[in-house]
Coordinates of C-alpha atoms and ligand atoms in Angstrom, one line a residue:
X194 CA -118.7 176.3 51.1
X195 CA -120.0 173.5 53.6
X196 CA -120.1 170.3 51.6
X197 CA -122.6 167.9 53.2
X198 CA -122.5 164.1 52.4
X199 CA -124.3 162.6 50.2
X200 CA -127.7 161.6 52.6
X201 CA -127.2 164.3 55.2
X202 CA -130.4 164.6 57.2
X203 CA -132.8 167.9 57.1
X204 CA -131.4 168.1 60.7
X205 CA -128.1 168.0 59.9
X206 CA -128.3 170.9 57.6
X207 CA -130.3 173.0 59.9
X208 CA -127.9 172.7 62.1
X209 CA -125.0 173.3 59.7
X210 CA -127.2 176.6 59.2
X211 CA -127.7 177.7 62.5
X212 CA -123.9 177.4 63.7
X213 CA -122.6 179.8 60.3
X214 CA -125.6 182.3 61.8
X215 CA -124.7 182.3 64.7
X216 CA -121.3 183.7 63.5
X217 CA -123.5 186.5 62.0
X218 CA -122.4 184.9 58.6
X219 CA -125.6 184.1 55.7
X220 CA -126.3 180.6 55.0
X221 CA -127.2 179.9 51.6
X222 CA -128.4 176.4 51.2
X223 CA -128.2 174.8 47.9
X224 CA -129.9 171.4 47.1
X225 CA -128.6 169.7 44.2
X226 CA -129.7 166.2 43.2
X227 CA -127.4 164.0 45.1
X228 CA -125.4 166.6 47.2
X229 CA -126.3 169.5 49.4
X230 CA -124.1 172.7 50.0
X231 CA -124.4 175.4 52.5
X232 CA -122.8 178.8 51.4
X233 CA -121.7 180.3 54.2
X234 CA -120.8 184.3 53.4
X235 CA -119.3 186.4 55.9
X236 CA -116.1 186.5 58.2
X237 CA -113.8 184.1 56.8
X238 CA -111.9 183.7 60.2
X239 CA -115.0 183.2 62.4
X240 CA -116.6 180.7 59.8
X241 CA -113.1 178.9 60.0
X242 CA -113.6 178.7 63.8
X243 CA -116.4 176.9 63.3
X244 CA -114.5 174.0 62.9
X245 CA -117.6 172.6 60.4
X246 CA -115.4 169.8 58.4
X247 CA -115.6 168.0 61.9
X248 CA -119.7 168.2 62.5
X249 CA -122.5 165.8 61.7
X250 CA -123.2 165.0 57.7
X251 CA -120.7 167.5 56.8
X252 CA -118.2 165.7 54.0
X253 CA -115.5 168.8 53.6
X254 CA -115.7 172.4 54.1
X255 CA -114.2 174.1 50.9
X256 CA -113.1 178.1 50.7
X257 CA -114.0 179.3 47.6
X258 CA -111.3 182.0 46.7
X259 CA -113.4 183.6 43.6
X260 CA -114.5 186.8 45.0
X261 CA -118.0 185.3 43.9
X262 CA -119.3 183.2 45.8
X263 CA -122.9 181.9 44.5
X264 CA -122.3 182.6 41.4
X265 CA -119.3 180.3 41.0
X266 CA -119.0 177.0 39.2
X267 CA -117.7 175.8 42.7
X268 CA -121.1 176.5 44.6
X269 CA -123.1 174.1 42.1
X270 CA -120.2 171.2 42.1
X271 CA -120.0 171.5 38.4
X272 CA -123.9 171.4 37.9
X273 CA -125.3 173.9 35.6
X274 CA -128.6 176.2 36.9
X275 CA -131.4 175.8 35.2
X276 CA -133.6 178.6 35.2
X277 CA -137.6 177.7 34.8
X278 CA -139.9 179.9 32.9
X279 CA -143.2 178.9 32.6
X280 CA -142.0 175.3 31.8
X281 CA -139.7 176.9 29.6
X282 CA -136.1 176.3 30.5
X283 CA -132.7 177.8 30.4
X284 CA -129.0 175.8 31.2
X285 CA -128.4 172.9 30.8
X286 CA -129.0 171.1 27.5
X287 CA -132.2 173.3 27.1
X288 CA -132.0 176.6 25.0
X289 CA -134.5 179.5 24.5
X290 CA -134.8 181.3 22.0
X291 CA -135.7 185.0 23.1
X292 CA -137.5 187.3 20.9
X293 CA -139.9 190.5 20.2
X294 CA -139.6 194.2 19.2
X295 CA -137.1 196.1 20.7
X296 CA -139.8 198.6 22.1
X297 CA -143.5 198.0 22.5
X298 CA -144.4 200.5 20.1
X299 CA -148.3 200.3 19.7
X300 CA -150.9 197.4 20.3
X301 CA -151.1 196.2 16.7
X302 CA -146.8 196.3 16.1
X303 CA -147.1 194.6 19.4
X304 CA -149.3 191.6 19.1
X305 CA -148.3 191.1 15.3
X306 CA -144.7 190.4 16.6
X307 CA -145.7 188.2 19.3
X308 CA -147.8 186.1 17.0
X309 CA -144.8 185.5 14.3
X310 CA -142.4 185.1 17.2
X311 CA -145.0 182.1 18.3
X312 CA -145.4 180.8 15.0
X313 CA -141.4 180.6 14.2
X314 CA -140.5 178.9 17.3
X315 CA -139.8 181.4 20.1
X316 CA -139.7 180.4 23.6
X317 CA -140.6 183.7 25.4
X318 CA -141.6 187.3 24.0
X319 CA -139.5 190.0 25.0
X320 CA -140.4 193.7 25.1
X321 CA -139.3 197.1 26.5
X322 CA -141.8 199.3 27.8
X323 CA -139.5 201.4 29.7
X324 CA -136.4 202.0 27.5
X325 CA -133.0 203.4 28.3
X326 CA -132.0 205.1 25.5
X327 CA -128.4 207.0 25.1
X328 CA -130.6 210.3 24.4
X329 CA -133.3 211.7 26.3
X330 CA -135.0 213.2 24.1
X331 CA -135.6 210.1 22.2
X332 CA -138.6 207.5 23.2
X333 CA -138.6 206.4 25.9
X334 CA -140.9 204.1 25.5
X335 CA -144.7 203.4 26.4
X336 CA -144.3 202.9 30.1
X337 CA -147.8 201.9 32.0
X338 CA -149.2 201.3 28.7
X339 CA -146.4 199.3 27.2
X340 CA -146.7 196.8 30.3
X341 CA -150.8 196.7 29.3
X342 CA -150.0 195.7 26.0
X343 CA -147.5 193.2 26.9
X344 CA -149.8 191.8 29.4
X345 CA -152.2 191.3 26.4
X346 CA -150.0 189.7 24.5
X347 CA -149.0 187.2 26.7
X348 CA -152.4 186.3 27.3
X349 CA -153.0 186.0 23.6
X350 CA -149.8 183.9 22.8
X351 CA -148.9 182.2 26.1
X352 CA -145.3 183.4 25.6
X353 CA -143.7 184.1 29.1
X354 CA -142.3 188.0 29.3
X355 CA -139.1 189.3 29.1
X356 CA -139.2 193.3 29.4
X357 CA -136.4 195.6 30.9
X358 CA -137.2 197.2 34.5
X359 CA -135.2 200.6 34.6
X360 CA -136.3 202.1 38.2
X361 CA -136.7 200.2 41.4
X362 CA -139.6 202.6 41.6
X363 CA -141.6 200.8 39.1
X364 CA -140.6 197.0 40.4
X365 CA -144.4 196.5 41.7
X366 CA -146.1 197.0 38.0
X367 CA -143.4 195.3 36.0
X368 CA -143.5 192.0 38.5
X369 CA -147.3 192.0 37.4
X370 CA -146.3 191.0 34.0
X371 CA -142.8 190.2 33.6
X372 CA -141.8 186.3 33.7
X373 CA -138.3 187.4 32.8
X374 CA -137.3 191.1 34.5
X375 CA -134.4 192.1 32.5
X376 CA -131.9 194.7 33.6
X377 CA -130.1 196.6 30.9
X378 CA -126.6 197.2 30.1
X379 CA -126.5 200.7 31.4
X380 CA -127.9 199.3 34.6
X381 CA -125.9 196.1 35.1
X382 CA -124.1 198.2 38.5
X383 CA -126.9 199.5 39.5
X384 CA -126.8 197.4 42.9
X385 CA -129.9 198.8 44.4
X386 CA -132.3 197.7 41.6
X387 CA -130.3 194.2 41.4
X388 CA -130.5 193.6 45.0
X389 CA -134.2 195.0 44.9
X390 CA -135.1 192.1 42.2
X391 CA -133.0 190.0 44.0
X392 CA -135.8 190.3 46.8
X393 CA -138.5 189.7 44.3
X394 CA -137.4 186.1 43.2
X395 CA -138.4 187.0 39.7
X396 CA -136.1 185.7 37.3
X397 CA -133.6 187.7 35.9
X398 CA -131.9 188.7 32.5
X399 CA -128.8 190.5 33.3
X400 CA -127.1 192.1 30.4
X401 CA -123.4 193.2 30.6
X402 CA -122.1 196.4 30.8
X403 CA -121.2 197.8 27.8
X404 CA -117.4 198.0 29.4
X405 CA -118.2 195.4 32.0
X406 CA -115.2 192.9 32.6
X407 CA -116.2 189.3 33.0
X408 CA -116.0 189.6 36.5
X409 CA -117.8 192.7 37.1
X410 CA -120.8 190.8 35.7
X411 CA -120.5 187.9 37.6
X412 CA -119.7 190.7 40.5
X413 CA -123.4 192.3 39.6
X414 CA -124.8 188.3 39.4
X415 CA -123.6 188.2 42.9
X416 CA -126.0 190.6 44.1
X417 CA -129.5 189.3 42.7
X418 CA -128.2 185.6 44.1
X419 CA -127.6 187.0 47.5
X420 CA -131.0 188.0 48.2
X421 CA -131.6 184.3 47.3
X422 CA -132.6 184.2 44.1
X423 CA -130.9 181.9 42.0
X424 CA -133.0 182.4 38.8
X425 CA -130.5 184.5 36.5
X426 CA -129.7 184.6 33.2
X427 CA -126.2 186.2 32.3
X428 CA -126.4 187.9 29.1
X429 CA -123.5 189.2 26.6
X430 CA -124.9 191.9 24.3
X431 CA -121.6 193.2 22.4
X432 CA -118.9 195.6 24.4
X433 CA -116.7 198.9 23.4
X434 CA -113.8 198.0 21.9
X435 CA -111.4 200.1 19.7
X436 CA -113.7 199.0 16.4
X437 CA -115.8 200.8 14.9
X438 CA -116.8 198.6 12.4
X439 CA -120.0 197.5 14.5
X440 CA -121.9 198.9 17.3
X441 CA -120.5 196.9 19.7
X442 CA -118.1 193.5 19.5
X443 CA -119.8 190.3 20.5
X444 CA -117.5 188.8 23.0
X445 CA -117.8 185.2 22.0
X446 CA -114.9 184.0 24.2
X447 CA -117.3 185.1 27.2
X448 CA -119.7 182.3 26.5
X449 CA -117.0 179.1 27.3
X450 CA -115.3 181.8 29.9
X451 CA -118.3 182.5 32.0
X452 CA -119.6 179.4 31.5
X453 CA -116.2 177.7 33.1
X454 CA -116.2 179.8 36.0
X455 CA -119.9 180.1 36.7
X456 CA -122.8 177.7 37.0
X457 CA -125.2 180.5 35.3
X458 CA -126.5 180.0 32.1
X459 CA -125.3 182.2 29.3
X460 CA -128.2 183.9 26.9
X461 CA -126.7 186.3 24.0
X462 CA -127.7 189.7 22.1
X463 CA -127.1 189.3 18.6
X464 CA -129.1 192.4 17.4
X465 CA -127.7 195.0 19.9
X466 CA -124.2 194.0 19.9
X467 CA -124.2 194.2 15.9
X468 CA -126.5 196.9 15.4
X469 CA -126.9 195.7 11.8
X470 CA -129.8 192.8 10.6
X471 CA -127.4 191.3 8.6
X472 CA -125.3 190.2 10.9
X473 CA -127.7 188.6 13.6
X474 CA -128.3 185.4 11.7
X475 CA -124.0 184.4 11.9
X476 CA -123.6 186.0 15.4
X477 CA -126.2 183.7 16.5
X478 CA -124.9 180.4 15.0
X479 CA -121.7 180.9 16.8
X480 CA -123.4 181.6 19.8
X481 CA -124.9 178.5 19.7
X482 CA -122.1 176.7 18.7
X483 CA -120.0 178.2 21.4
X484 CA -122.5 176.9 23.8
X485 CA -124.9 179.6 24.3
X486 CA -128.2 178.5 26.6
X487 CA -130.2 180.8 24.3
X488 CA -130.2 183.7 22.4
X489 CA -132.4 187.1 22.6
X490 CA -132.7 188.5 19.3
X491 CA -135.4 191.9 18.0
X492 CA -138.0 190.8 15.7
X493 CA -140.3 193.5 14.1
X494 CA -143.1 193.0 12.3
X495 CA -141.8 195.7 9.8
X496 CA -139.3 197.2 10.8
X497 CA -138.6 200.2 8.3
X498 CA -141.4 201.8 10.1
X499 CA -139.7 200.7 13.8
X500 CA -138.9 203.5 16.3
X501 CA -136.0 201.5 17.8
X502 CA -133.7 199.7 16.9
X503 CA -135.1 199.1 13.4
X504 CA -131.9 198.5 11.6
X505 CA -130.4 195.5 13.5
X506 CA -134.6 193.8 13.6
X507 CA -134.6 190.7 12.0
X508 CA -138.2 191.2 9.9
X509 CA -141.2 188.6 11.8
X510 CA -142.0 186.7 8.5
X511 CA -138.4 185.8 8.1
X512 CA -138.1 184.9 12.1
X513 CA -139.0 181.4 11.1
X514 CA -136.3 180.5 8.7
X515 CA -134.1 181.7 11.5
X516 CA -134.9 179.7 13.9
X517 CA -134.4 177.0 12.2
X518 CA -130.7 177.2 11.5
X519 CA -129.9 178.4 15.1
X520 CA -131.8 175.0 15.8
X521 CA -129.8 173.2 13.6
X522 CA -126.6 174.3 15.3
X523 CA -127.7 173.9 18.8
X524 CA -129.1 170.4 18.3
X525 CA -125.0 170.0 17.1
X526 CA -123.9 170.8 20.5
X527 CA -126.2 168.5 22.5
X528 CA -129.6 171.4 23.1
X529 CA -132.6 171.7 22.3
X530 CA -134.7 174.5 22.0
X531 CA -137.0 174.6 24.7
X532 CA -140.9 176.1 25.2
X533 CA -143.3 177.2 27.3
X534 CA -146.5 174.1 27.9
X535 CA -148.6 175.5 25.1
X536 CA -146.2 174.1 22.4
Ligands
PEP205 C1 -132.5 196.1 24.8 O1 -132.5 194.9 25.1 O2 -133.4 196.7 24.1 C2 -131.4 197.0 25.3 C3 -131.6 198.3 25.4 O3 -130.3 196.3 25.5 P1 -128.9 196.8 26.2 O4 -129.3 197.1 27.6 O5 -128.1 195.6 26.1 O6 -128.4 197.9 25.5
MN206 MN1 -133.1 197.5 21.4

């Protein structure tokens, strides 16, 4: 990591740039508000022969010994990313507050959710139209006509879209309606599709694995920043442990852990990681109190009648009520819930 000083010319940094290519090392430049910082990934001995710390507007050349690189605390000095929706933000002392059916089921589920999820407070509408569900002879979900639908409700609401993107194959008709392309769980190795989004400059929603360590996800970040995007969301959703009490355990201890070694902004899955309704409302006040940047949650607008995930759904008309108390408890800790221009 090349640290430039504070006022470094333009020049200076191209330059900084060219010499770490010409090493056949990447050059990621980062501009932050007083400082800039060049990323330079490749040989570490040939980088080091460089002999940067001595040239023009460079301040100090730091190795970063994290096997991530751009993903690490170290790359931003300490600043926190702020990923931009839509003029809805994440990081920082913003927080959004995620939420829709698990599965776009039909027009009408679909655009009844979207319009409680408005009305209670949400900052984006999220979505699945292609699902990855543990059998294949469930549904999978609507596909072509699930991204229609969602296309419609974000026309109708205004609510940016967050909706999962299973197959590198389908990358070109999810990026006509996704704000938000999340990758699931299941997927969070998948390198190929993260360094494929990575390309897109879409931002990003990446869950952990269900038995992905800490690192492995900030490993997986790694791959979606390298392509030069920057816009990712690092999301804990609940992972295997011996209980059996829940569907998954919420790993609350990986909000303040990721969020010492990473400059990423930390969203969590209340409703997947519990499986149960009745425990989303106290997951998510600890998430916020643990310093979550926002929360995805599954709203249906009835939810006995839901094809997924209907147990753990909070129901729409009570999505309102909730908001408020995960508001409350953000507010606590210095955030406010942030939305898109409409509101
Ligand atoms: C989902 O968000 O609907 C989902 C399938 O989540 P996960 O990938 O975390 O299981
Ligand atoms: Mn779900």
């Amino acid at each position: 990591m090349i640290v430039m000083k504070e006022g470094a010319t333009r020049d200076q940094v191209d330059a900084v740039v060219e010499r770490v290519e010409s090493v056949g090392a990447a050059a990621h430049v980062s501009q932050g508000e007083v400082l800039t910082v060049v990323g330079a990934i490749g040989d570490r001995e040939r980088i080091a022969n460089l002999d940067l710390a001595g040239a023009p507007g460079v301040d100090r050349v730091v190795p970063i010994s994290k096997p991530y690189k751009l993903a690490s605390k170290q790359f931003k000095h300490g600043a926190s990313t702020i990923v931009e929706v839509d003029g809805c933000k994440v990081g920082g002392t913003n927080f959004a507050m995620i939420a829709g059916p698990c599965t776009v089921e039909s027009r009408e589920q679909l655009l009844s959710t979207a319009d409680a999820v408005k009305a209670g407070g949400a900052s984006m509408l999220r979505g699945g139209a292609y699902k990855p569900r543990t059998s294949p002879y469930s549904f999978q979900g609507l596909g072509d006509e699930g991204l229609r639908l969602l296309r419609e409700a974000k026309e109708m609401t205004g609510l940016p879209i967050v909706t999962e993107l299973m197959d590198a194959r389908d990358l070109e008709p999810v990026l006509e309606v996704a704000d938000v392309i999340q990758v699931g769980a299941r997927n969070m190795q998948n390198y190929s599709l993260l360094a494929e989004i990575g390309r897109s400059g879409r931002p990003v929603l990446l869950k952990r694995g269900l038995a992905a360590q800490v690192e492995e996800l900030l490993m997986a970040s790694e791959y979606v920043l390298k392509e030069g995007n920057d816009q990712v969301m690092l999301c804990e959703r609940g992972i295997r442990t011996f209980e059996t009490a829940t569907r998954f355990t919420l790993d609350i201890m990986a909000i303040p852990v990721i969020k010492e070694l990473s400059h990423l902004p930390v969203v969590v899955d209340p409703s997947h990681a519990a499986g149960r309704r009745d425990l989303v409302l106290p997951l998510s006040l600890a998430a916020a109190a643990a310093g979550a940047d926002g929360i995805i949650v599954e709203v249906h607008h009835d939810p006995d009648a839901a094809i997924c995930d209907g147990p753990q759904a909070v129901p729409a008309d009570r999505f309102g009520d909730y908001v408020e108390q995960v508001r409350r408890v953000s507010e606590l800790v210095g955030k406010e819930i942030s939305r898109p221009e409409f509101a």
